[in-house]
Coordinates of C-alpha atoms and ligand atoms in Angstrom, one line a residue:
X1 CA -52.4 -92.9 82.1
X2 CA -52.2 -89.9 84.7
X3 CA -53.4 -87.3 84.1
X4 CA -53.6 -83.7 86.2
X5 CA -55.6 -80.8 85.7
X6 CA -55.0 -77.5 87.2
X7 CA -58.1 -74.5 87.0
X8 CA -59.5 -72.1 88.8
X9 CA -62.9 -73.4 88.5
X10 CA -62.3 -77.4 89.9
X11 CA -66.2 -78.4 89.7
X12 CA -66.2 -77.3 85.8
X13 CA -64.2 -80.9 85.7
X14 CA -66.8 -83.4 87.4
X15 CA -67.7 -84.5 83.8
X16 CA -64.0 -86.8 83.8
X17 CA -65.3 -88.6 86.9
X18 CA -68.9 -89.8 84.5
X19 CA -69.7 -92.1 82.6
X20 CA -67.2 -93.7 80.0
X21 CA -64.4 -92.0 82.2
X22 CA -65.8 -92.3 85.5
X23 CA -66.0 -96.0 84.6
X24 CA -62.4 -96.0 83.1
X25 CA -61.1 -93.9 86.5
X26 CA -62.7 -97.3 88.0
X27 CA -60.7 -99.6 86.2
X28 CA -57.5 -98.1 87.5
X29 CA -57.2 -97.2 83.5
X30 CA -56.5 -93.7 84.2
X31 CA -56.4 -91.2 87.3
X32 CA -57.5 -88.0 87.6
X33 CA -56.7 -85.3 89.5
X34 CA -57.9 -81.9 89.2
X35 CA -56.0 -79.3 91.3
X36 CA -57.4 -75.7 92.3
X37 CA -54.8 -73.1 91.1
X38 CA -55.6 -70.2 93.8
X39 CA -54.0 -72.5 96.4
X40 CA -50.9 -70.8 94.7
X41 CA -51.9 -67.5 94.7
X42 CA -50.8 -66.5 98.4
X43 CA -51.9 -62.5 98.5
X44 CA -55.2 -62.1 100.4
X45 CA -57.5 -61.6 97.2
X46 CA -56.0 -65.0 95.6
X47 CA -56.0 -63.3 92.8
X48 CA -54.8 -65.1 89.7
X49 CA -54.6 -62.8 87.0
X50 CA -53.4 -59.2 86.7
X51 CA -53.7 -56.6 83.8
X52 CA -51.9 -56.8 80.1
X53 CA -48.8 -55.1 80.3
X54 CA -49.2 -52.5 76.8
X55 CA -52.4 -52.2 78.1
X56 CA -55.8 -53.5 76.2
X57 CA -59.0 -55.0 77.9
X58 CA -59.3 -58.4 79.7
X59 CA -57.1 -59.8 82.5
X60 CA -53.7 -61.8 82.2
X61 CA -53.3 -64.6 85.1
X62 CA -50.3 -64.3 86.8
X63 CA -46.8 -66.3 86.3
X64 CA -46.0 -66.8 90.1
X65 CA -49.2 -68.4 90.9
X66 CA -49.2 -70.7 87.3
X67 CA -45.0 -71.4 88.3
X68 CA -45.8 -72.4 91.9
X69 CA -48.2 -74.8 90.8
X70 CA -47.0 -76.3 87.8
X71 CA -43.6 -76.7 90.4
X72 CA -45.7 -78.9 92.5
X73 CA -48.1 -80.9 90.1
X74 CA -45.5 -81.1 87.0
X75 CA -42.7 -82.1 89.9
X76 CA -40.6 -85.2 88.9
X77 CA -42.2 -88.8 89.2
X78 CA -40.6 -92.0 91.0
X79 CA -39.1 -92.9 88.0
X80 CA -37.9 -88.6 87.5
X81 CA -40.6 -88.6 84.4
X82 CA -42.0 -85.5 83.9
X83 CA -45.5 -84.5 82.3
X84 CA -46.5 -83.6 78.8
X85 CA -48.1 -80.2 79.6
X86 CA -51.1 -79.7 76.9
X87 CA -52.5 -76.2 77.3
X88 CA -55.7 -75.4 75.7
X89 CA -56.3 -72.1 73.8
X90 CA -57.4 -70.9 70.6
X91 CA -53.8 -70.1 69.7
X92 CA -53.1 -73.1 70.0
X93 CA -52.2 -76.0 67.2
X94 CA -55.4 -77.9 65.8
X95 CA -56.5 -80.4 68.0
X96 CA -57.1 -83.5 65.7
X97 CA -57.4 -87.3 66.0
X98 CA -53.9 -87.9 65.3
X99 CA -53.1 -85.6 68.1
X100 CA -55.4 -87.6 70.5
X101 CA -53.6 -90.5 69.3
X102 CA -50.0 -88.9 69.9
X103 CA -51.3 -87.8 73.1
X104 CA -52.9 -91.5 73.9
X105 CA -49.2 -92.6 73.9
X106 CA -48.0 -90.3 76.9
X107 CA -48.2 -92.4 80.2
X108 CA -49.1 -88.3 81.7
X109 CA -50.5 -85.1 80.4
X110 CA -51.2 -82.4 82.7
X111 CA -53.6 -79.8 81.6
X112 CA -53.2 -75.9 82.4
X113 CA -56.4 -74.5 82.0
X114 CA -56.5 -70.1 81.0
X115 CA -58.7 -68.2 81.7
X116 CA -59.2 -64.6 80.8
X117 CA -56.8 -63.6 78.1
X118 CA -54.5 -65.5 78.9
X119 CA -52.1 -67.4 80.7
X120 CA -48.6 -65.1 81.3
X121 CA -46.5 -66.2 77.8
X122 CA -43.6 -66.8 80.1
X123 CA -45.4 -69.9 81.9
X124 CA -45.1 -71.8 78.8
X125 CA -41.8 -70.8 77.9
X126 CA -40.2 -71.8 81.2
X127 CA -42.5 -75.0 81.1
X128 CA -40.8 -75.7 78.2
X129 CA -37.3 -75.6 79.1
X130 CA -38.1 -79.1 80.9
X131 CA -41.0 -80.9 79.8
X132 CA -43.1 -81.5 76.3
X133 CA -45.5 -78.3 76.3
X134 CA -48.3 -78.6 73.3
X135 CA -50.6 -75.6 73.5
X136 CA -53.5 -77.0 71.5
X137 CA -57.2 -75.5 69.9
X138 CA -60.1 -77.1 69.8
X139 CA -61.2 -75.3 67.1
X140 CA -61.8 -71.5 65.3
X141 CA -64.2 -70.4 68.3
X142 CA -63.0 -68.8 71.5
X143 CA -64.2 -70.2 74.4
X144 CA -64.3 -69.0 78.1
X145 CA -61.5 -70.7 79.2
X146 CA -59.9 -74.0 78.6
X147 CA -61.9 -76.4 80.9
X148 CA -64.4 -77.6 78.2
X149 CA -61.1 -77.8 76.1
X150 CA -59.9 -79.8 78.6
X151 CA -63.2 -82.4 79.1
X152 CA -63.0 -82.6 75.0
X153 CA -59.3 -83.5 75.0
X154 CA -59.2 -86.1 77.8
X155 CA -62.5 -87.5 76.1
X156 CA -60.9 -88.3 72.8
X157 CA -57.3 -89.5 74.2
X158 CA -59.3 -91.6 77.2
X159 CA -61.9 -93.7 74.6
X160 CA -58.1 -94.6 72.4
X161 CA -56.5 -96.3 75.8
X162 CA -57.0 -100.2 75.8
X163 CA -60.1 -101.4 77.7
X164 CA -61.6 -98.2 77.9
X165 CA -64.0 -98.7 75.2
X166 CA -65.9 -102.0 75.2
X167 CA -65.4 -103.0 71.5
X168 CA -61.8 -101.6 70.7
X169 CA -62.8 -101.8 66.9
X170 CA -64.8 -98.8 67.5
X171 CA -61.8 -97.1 67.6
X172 CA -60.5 -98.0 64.6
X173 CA -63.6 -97.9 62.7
X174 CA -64.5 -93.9 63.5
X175 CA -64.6 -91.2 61.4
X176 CA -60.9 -89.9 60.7
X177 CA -59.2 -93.5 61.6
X178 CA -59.4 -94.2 57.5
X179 CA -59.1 -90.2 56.8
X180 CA -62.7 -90.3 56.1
X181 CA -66.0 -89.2 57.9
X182 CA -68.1 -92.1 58.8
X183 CA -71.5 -92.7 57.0
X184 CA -74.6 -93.2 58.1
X185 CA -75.5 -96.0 60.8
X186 CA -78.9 -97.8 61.0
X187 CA -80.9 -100.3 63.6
X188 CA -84.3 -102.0 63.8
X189 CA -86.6 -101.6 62.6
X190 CA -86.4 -102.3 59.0
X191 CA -88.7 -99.7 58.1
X192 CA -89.6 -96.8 60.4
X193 CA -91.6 -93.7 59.3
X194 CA -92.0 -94.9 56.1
X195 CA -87.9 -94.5 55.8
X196 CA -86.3 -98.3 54.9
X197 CA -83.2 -99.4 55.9
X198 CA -80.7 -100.1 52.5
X199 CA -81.5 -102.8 51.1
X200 CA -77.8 -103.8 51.3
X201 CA -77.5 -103.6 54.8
X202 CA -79.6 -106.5 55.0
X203 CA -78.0 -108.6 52.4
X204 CA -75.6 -110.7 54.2
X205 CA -73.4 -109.8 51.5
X206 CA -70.5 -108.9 53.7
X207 CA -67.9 -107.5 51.0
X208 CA -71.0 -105.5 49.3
X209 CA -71.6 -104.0 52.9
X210 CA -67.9 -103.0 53.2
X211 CA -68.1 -101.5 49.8
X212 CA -71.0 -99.5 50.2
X213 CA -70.4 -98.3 53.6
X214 CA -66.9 -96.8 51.5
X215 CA -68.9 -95.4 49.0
X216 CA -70.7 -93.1 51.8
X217 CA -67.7 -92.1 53.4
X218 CA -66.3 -90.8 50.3
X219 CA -69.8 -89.2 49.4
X220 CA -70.0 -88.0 52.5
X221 CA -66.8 -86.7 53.4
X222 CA -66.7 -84.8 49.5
X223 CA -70.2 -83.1 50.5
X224 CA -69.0 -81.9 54.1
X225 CA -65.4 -82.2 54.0
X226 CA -63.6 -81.7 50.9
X227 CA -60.8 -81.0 52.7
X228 CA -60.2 -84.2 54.3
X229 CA -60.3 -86.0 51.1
X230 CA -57.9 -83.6 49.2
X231 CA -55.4 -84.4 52.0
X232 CA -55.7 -88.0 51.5
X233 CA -52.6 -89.3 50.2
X234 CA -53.3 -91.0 46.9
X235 CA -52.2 -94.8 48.1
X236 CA -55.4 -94.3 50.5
X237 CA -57.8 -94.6 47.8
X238 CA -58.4 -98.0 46.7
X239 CA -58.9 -99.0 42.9
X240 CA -62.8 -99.2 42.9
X241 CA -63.5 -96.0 45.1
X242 CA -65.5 -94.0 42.8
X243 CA -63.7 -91.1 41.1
X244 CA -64.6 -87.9 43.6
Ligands
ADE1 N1 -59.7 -71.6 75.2 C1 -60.5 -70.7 74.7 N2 -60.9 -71.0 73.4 C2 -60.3 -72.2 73.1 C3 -60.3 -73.1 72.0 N3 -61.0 -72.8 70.9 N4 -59.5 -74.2 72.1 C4 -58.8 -74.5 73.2 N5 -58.8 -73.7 74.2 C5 -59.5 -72.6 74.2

């Protein structure tokens, strides 16, 4: 997968080149490249942004600068494939694991990172008369800007690519693969602060394990998430979950 980032703030993005990524970027898995937006902006400030036409506080970055840049990094591939363009902000649709997976499927996402109030609402729109443009929230918070949107987005789509994890089944075993929040996980020793381990756990029994490890999704995700489980289709639910 390629994927390109452009920002104003380049080194806020060092975090895709660590770890689990960094190792992926490694692999030839994925490719990174983040690109700084004022090498677009051509007046001798570099400014990027401007104020809010109708007036109001904050700052509005500018649609020449964003148009010239998403020209160049959003520009046709060998093959004339063009980007999905995913643009962060808390307008934005929820940003959920069957997005990441949707996402996981594009061979490129470029990511447009606002600042400030705002990107100019006529950057998308023109993005949009040519490529896939999915302005996306992380969640009911407002952030800064759209760089640690960024970091969470390519986090969740990268670990979903084939041989980035080292187990795939860790993957599909995660909390929202089933629907469901994952319950609780346990290692040695058996008994640590006077706190045991299940019994179960230790059993051998391998369907008892599978059904009790259900159980705790179900209780979990009904104590913390009620509304994950009311949006589980009723086929989901097997015979012997327990009522909830
Ligand atoms: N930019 C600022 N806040 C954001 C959020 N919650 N999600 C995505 N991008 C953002």
């Amino acid at each position: 997968m390629r994927i390109d980032v452009l920002t104003i703030f380049p080194e806020y993005l060092e975090p895709l080149r660590a770890a689990l990524l960094g190792k992926a970027v490694d692999k030839g898995l994925i490719s990174v490249d983040v690109h700084d937006l004022r090498e677009f902006a051509h007046d001798v400030h570099r400014a990027v942004d401007d104020s809010p036409y109708g007036g109001g506080p904050g700052m509005v970055m500018k649609p020449q600068v964003w148009g010239e840049a998403l020209d160049a990094v959003c520009a046709p591939d060998a093959e004339g494939r063009l980007p999905r363009l995913v643009v962060p902000t808390p307008a934005g649709r929820p940003f959920t694991q069957a997005v990441a997976r949707e996402l996981a499927a594009e061979p490129w996402l470029a990511f447009a990172c606002g600042r400030y109030e705002g990107i100019d609402q006529r950057v998308v729109d023109d993005a949009a008369t040519r490529m896939v443009v999915d302005e996306v929230s992380i969640g009911d918070y407002v952030l800064v800007g759209g760089e640690v949107a960024v970091l969470v987005v390519v986090e969740a789509v990268a670990r979903l690519l084939p041989g980035v994890l080292g187990n795939p089944a860790s993957a599909e075993q995660d909390s929202f693969s089933d629907g469901l929040l994952e319950g609780p996980s346990y290692t040695r020793p058996e008994l640590w602060r006077g706190l045991a381990v299940p019994d179960v756990l230790r059993s051998g029994n391998h369907a008892a394990i599978a059904r009790w490890r259900r159980d705790q999704a179900l209780e979990r995700t009904l104590a913390r998430r009620p509304d994950l489980l009311a949006a589980l289709p009723a086929e989901q639910f097997d015979k012997r979950d327990r009522a909830v």
